Coordinates of C-alpha atoms in Angstrom, one line a residue:
X133 CA 10.6 -7.4 -7.0
X134 CA 11.6 -9.7 -5.3
X135 CA 11.3 -11.5 -1.7
X136 CA 12.4 -14.6 0.1
X137 CA 10.5 -17.6 0.8
X138 CA 10.5 -18.9 4.1
X139 CA 12.5 -22.3 4.7
X140 CA 12.8 -25.4 7.6
X141 CA 16.0 -23.2 8.2
X142 CA 16.1 -19.9 9.6
X143 CA 17.5 -16.9 11.1
X144 CA 15.8 -14.9 13.9
X145 CA 15.6 -11.2 13.7
X146 CA 14.5 -8.8 16.5
X147 CA 11.9 -6.6 14.7
X148 CA 9.9 -4.3 17.3
X149 CA 9.2 -6.0 20.2
X150 CA 8.2 -9.2 18.2
X151 CA 11.0 -11.8 16.8
X152 CA 10.9 -12.5 12.9
X153 CA 12.1 -15.0 11.0
X154 CA 14.3 -14.4 8.0
X155 CA 14.2 -17.0 5.0
X156 CA 17.3 -17.8 3.5
X157 CA 16.2 -19.5 0.9
X158 CA 15.2 -18.0 -2.7
X159 CA 11.9 -16.5 -4.0
X160 CA 10.6 -14.4 -5.7
X161 CA 6.7 -15.9 -5.9
X162 CA 5.4 -18.2 -3.8
X163 CA 5.7 -22.4 -4.1
X164 CA 2.8 -22.5 -6.4
X165 CA 4.8 -20.5 -9.3
X166 CA 7.7 -22.5 -9.2
X167 CA 6.1 -24.5 -12.0
X168 CA 6.2 -22.3 -15.9
X169 CA 3.7 -19.7 -15.4
X170 CA -0.2 -20.4 -17.4
X171 CA -1.2 -17.2 -19.4
X172 CA -4.8 -17.5 -18.8
X173 CA -7.4 -16.4 -20.9
X174 CA -8.2 -13.0 -21.5
X175 CA -11.7 -11.5 -19.5
X176 CA -13.5 -8.8 -20.1
X177 CA -11.2 -6.2 -18.4
X178 CA -11.7 -4.2 -17.7
X179 CA -15.4 -4.2 -16.7
X180 CA -17.8 -2.4 -19.0
X181 CA -18.6 -0.1 -16.3
X182 CA -15.5 0.5 -15.7
X183 CA -14.8 1.6 -19.5
X184 CA -18.0 3.5 -19.6
X185 CA -17.2 5.3 -16.3
X186 CA -13.4 6.9 -17.7
X187 CA -15.6 8.9 -20.6
X188 CA -18.0 10.7 -17.4
X189 CA -16.5 14.5 -16.5
X190 CA -17.6 15.3 -13.5
X191 CA -16.3 18.7 -12.0
X192 CA -15.2 19.3 -8.4
X193 CA -14.8 22.2 -6.5
X194 CA -11.5 22.8 -4.1
X195 CA -13.6 22.2 -1.0
X196 CA -11.7 23.7 1.9
X197 CA -8.7 22.2 4.1
X198 CA -11.4 20.6 6.9
X199 CA -14.3 19.1 4.5
X200 CA -11.6 17.9 1.9
X201 CA -10.1 16.0 5.3
X202 CA -13.5 15.0 6.4
X203 CA -13.9 13.4 3.1
X204 CA -10.4 11.7 2.9
X205 CA -11.0 10.1 5.9
X206 CA -14.1 9.1 4.9
X207 CA -12.8 7.3 1.8
X208 CA -10.1 6.0 3.2
X209 CA -12.3 4.2 6.0
X210 CA -14.2 2.8 3.3
X211 CA -11.3 1.4 1.5
X212 CA -11.1 3.8 -1.5
X213 CA -7.9 4.6 -1.0
X214 CA -7.5 9.1 -1.6
X215 CA -3.7 8.6 -1.4
X216 CA -1.9 10.6 1.3
X217 CA -4.4 12.4 3.6
X218 CA -3.2 15.4 3.5
X219 CA -6.1 17.8 3.4
X220 CA -5.9 19.1 -0.6
X221 CA -7.6 18.6 -3.7
X222 CA -5.6 15.9 -5.5
X223 CA -5.8 13.6 -8.0
X224 CA -6.1 10.4 -6.2
X225 CA -8.5 12.2 -3.6
X226 CA -10.7 12.9 -7.1
X227 CA -10.9 10.1 -8.2
X228 CA -11.4 7.6 -5.3
X229 CA -15.1 10.2 -4.2
X230 CA -16.0 9.4 -7.9
X231 CA -15.3 6.0 -7.9
X232 CA -17.3 5.8 -4.1
X233 CA -20.0 7.4 -6.0
X234 CA -20.1 5.1 -9.1
X235 CA -19.8 2.7 -7.1
X236 CA -22.5 3.5 -5.0
X237 CA -25.2 4.7 -7.5
X238 CA -24.8 8.2 -6.3
X239 CA -25.3 11.2 -8.2
X240 CA -22.0 12.4 -9.7
X241 CA -22.5 16.2 -8.7
X242 CA -19.8 18.9 -7.6
X243 CA -21.7 19.2 -4.5
X244 CA -20.6 18.2 -0.7
X245 CA -21.9 15.2 0.0
X246 CA -23.6 16.1 3.2
X247 CA -24.1 12.0 4.4
X248 CA -20.5 11.4 3.4
X249 CA -19.5 14.6 6.0
X250 CA -21.7 13.5 8.8
X251 CA -19.4 10.1 9.4
X252 CA -16.5 12.0 10.3
X253 CA -18.0 14.9 12.4
X254 CA -14.7 15.1 14.0
X255 CA -12.0 15.7 11.1
X256 CA -8.9 15.4 14.0
X257 CA -7.9 13.5 16.8
X258 CA -4.8 13.9 19.4
X259 CA -2.0 10.8 19.3
X260 CA 0.0 10.2 22.2
X261 CA 3.2 8.4 21.2
X262 CA 3.0 5.1 23.5
X263 CA 7.2 4.0 24.9
X264 CA 6.7 0.9 22.4
X265 CA 6.5 3.0 19.6
X266 CA 10.3 3.1 20.0
X267 CA 10.4 -0.9 19.1
X268 CA 9.6 0.5 15.7
X269 CA 12.9 2.9 15.1
X270 CA 15.9 2.1 14.2
X271 CA 18.5 3.4 12.0
X272 CA 18.6 3.1 8.0
X273 CA 20.6 3.3 5.5
X274 CA 20.3 4.4 2.0
X275 CA 22.5 2.0 -0.1
X276 CA 21.9 -1.7 -0.2
X277 CA 24.9 -2.7 1.4
X278 CA 24.7 -1.0 4.2
X279 CA 20.6 -1.6 4.5
X280 CA 21.6 -5.8 4.8
X281 CA 23.8 -5.3 7.7
X282 CA 21.0 -3.5 9.8
X283 CA 18.9 -6.3 12.0
X284 CA 15.6 -4.9 10.4
X285 CA 14.3 -1.7 8.1
X286 CA 11.9 0.1 10.8
X287 CA 11.9 3.7 10.2
X288 CA 14.0 6.6 10.5
X289 CA 11.9 8.5 13.0
X290 CA 9.3 8.6 15.4
X291 CA 7.2 11.4 12.7
X292 CA 7.9 9.0 9.6
X293 CA 6.3 6.4 12.4
X294 CA 2.8 8.9 13.1
X295 CA 2.7 9.7 9.4
X296 CA 2.3 6.5 8.4
X297 CA 0.2 5.4 11.1
X298 CA -2.3 7.5 10.0
X299 CA -1.6 8.0 6.1
X300 CA -0.5 11.5 5.9
X301 CA 1.8 13.4 4.9
X302 CA 4.7 15.1 7.1
X303 CA 3.8 18.2 5.5
X304 CA 0.5 18.0 6.9
X305 CA 1.6 16.8 10.6
X306 CA 3.3 20.0 10.6
X307 CA 1.2 22.3 10.0
X308 CA -1.4 20.6 12.4
X309 CA 0.7 20.6 15.5
X310 CA 2.4 24.4 14.3
X311 CA 4.5 25.9 16.4
X312 CA 5.4 22.2 17.5
X313 CA 9.0 20.5 16.1
X314 CA 7.8 17.2 14.8
X315 CA 11.7 15.9 14.2
X316 CA 12.3 15.6 18.1
X317 CA 9.2 13.7 19.0
X318 CA 10.0 11.3 21.6
X319 CA 7.3 8.8 23.8
X320 CA 4.8 11.0 25.5
X321 CA 4.7 13.8 23.1
X322 CA 0.7 14.5 22.0
X323 CA 0.6 15.3 18.3
X324 CA -2.7 15.9 16.1
X325 CA -3.6 14.1 13.1
X326 CA -6.1 12.4 11.5
X327 CA -9.1 10.9 13.0
X328 CA -8.3 8.0 10.1
X329 CA -8.8 4.5 10.8
X330 CA -5.2 4.0 12.5
X331 CA -2.5 1.3 10.2
X332 CA -1.1 -0.2 13.3
X333 CA 2.3 -2.1 12.3
X334 CA 2.4 -4.1 15.6
X335 CA -0.5 -5.9 14.6
X336 CA 1.0 -7.5 11.5
X337 CA 2.7 -11.0 11.8
X338 CA 5.8 -12.3 9.6
X339 CA 4.6 -15.0 7.6
X340 CA 2.5 -15.6 4.5
X341 CA -1.8 -15.5 4.3
X342 CA -4.0 -18.0 4.5
X343 CA -6.5 -18.7 1.7
X344 CA -9.4 -17.1 2.1
X345 CA -12.7 -18.7 0.4
X346 CA -14.8 -16.6 1.1
X347 CA -13.0 -14.1 -1.7
X348 CA -11.9 -16.7 -4.4
X349 CA -14.5 -14.9 -6.9
X350 CA -13.2 -11.4 -6.6
X351 CA -11.0 -10.3 -9.5
X352 CA -8.4 -7.9 -9.3
X353 CA -7.8 -4.9 -12.1
X354 CA -4.7 -2.6 -12.1
X355 CA -5.5 0.0 -14.2
X356 CA -2.0 1.6 -15.0
X357 CA -3.4 4.5 -16.9
X358 CA -5.5 5.6 -14.2
X359 CA -2.8 3.9 -11.6
X360 CA -5.1 2.6 -9.5
X361 CA -5.6 -1.1 -7.8
X362 CA -9.3 -1.9 -8.2
X363 CA -11.9 -5.2 -6.8
X364 CA -14.3 -6.4 -8.0
X365 CA -16.9 -9.1 -6.8
X366 CA -19.3 -10.0 -8.9
X367 CA -19.1 -7.1 -10.9
X368 CA -19.6 -4.5 -8.4
X369 CA -16.3 -2.6 -7.3
X370 CA -15.8 -2.9 -3.5
X371 CA -12.3 -1.3 -2.8
X372 CA -10.1 0.6 -4.7
X373 CA -6.5 2.0 -4.3
X374 CA -3.8 4.2 -6.0
X375 CA -0.6 2.7 -7.0
X376 CA 2.6 3.1 -9.0
X377 CA 2.5 0.9 -12.0
X378 CA 5.9 -0.3 -13.3
X379 CA 8.1 2.0 -15.3
X380 CA 9.0 3.5 -18.9
X381 CA 12.0 0.8 -18.7
X382 CA 10.0 -2.4 -16.9
X383 CA 6.4 -1.4 -17.1
X384 CA 3.7 -3.3 -15.2
X385 CA 3.1 -6.6 -17.1
X386 CA -0.2 -6.3 -19.5
X387 CA -2.2 -8.9 -19.1
X388 CA -4.0 -11.4 -16.2
X389 CA -2.0 -13.6 -14.3
X390 CA -3.0 -15.0 -10.3
X391 CA -2.3 -14.5 -6.8
X392 CA 0.3 -17.0 -6.3
X393 CA 0.8 -16.2 -2.5
X394 CA 1.0 -13.3 -0.4
X395 CA 3.6 -12.3 2.5
X396 CA 3.6 -9.5 5.3
X397 CA 7.4 -8.6 5.9
X398 CA 9.2 -10.2 3.7
X399 CA 13.0 -10.4 3.5
X400 CA 14.0 -8.6 0.0
X401 CA 16.9 -10.0 -2.6
X402 CA 18.2 -6.6 -3.7
X403 CA 19.5 -7.9 -7.2
X404 CA 20.1 -4.7 -10.0
X405 CA 19.7 -7.4 -12.9
X406 CA 16.5 -8.3 -11.6
X407 CA 15.8 -4.7 -10.9
X408 CA 16.8 -2.9 -14.0
X409 CA 16.2 -5.5 -16.7
X410 CA 14.2 -8.2 -15.2
X411 CA 17.6 -10.9 -15.2
X412 CA 18.7 -12.5 -12.4
X413 CA 22.4 -12.0 -11.2
X414 CA 24.5 -13.7 -9.2
X415 CA 24.7 -10.6 -6.7
X416 CA 22.7 -9.2 -4.4
X417 CA 22.1 -8.5 -1.2
X418 CA 19.7 -9.6 1.4
X419 CA 17.4 -7.1 2.8
X420 CA 15.7 -7.2 6.6
X421 CA 12.1 -6.8 6.8
X422 CA 10.6 -3.9 7.8
X423 CA 8.5 -0.6 6.6
X424 CA 11.9 0.2 5.1
X425 CA 12.1 -2.6 3.3
X426 CA 12.2 -1.3 -0.7
X427 CA 8.9 -3.5 -1.2
X428 CA 7.5 -2.2 2.6
X429 CA 4.9 -4.4 4.4
X430 CA 4.0 -7.2 1.6
X431 CA 4.5 -9.4 -0.9
X432 CA 1.9 -10.8 -2.8
X433 CA 3.9 -13.1 -5.9
X434 CA 2.1 -13.0 -9.7
X435 CA 2.1 -16.0 -11.7
X436 CA 4.3 -13.6 -14.1
X437 CA 8.2 -14.0 -12.9
X438 CA 9.5 -11.4 -10.3
X439 CA 6.2 -9.1 -10.2
X440 CA 3.8 -8.4 -7.4
X441 CA 1.9 -5.8 -5.7
X442 CA 3.8 -4.7 -2.7
X443 CA 4.7 -1.8 -0.2
X444 CA 6.9 1.0 -0.2
X445 CA 9.6 2.3 1.9
X446 CA 8.5 6.0 0.3
X447 CA 4.8 6.3 0.1
X448 CA 5.0 9.9 -0.8
X449 CA 5.8 8.8 -4.1
X450 CA 3.2 6.7 -4.8
X451 CA 1.4 7.7 -7.9
X452 CA 4.4 9.5 -9.4
X453 CA 7.9 7.9 -9.1
X454 CA 8.7 4.0 -11.0
X455 CA 8.7 1.2 -10.0
X456 CA 10.2 -1.6 -11.1
X457 CA 8.1 -3.4 -13.8
X458 CA 5.5 -4.1 -10.1
X459 CA 2.8 -2.6 -8.9
X460 CA 4.0 -0.5 -5.8
X461 CA 1.2 0.8 -3.2
X462 CA 1.7 2.8 0.2
X463 CA 1.8 0.6 3.2
X464 CA -1.9 1.3 4.8
X465 CA -3.2 0.5 1.4
X466 CA -1.3 -2.8 1.0
X467 CA -2.0 -3.7 4.4
X468 CA -5.7 -3.6 3.6
X469 CA -5.1 -5.3 0.2
X470 CA -4.3 -7.9 1.4
X471 CA -7.3 -8.7 3.8
X472 CA -9.7 -8.3 0.5
X473 CA -8.7 -10.3 -1.8
X474 CA -6.9 -14.3 -2.1
X475 CA -4.6 -16.8 -3.3
X476 CA -5.8 -17.6 -6.3
X477 CA -7.9 -14.9 -7.4
X478 CA -6.8 -13.0 -11.1
X479 CA -5.3 -10.1 -11.6
X480 CA -5.9 -8.1 -14.6
X481 CA -3.6 -5.7 -15.9
X482 CA -4.5 -3.1 -18.5

C-alpha cells in the first residue's frame, strides 16, 4: 500500500481537536527510498532460536474467561500482542504466551503462571466516555470514491472508538456490558472494559517519526507462516505482534529490506493498479487520514517499492483476511511498533 509524502505545499484537515496536514505530492516510500532499492545480503534469518522454537509443541489448558483476559492484558502490556482481547484461548494468544515464556526463559508448561496473573490483579475497569471522544467519530463510507470526499476517516461509532482504545473485540465489550446497548453510547456513559494500557489516538500527531539511535541495532522479522512480526535486539526477542502478511495474489515479499520512513496518520493513495497488480495506474483516490484509513494510523515504508508495515481499519481481520502485499497490524499494535524500531532497521520477511 502507499501513502502520500508531505510537501511544502499542504492543505489543512480537521481531525479531532488538532489540525493535520494532508500531503499533496506522490509517495509510496520515504525520501530515502527514491533511489533504486538495494537487496541486502541475506542474514541468518530467522534466528536459529526461532527455528528451534517452532519444533516445540506445548499443550495449554483452556483457561476460564477471567484468567484468559488477565493473561491477554499482561501480554499486551508487555508488547507480546495476543490479538484482540476477548477472554478466549485464540491462536495468537497461545502463540504470544509461549513466545513470552521462551523470551524470558520460563518453563514451557501449560500451568497457569501465578506471577503473570499477579501483574493484572484487576482484569476490568470502568471507562467514562469524555466529550472530546466525539471529535474522533464521524461519517464513514465504503467506496474509495466516497471516502475521498470526507475530511477525515474517523471512527464510525463510539463503540468502535472504545473497542480500539482498549484493544478489544466489540462483541466482548457487548458481553461485558449486558444489558447496556453499546450501539447508543454517548459522552458521559460509563462502560466496563479490559484493564489494558489504552491506545490513545488523541496522543498521535501527524508527521514523520524521527530516527532513534538507541534502536539502531534492532532487527524486525516478519514470519509469514506464523503471522507474527517479531522485534529482536542482540538476538533477544523484545516484542511480538500478530499480522496479516500479504495475500495469495500479492504475498509479502520474501527477502531482506530496510525501513526507509515512518509516517503517523498518513494520507493514502488508493490505486487499484498497485493494490491488485503492484503497478501504478493513472486513476486513484486520495483518502484522508484517520483510524479508518486503509493503512490505519501508521505507514512504515520499506526499501521494497509499494510495500510497508501499516495499521488497519479492520482490526478483527488481522491474521485472517488478505492484505495487498503489505504487512498489516492492528492500530494499537502499529502505534507501539513505531516506538520500538527506527528508520534504517533491517526487516527480514520469510
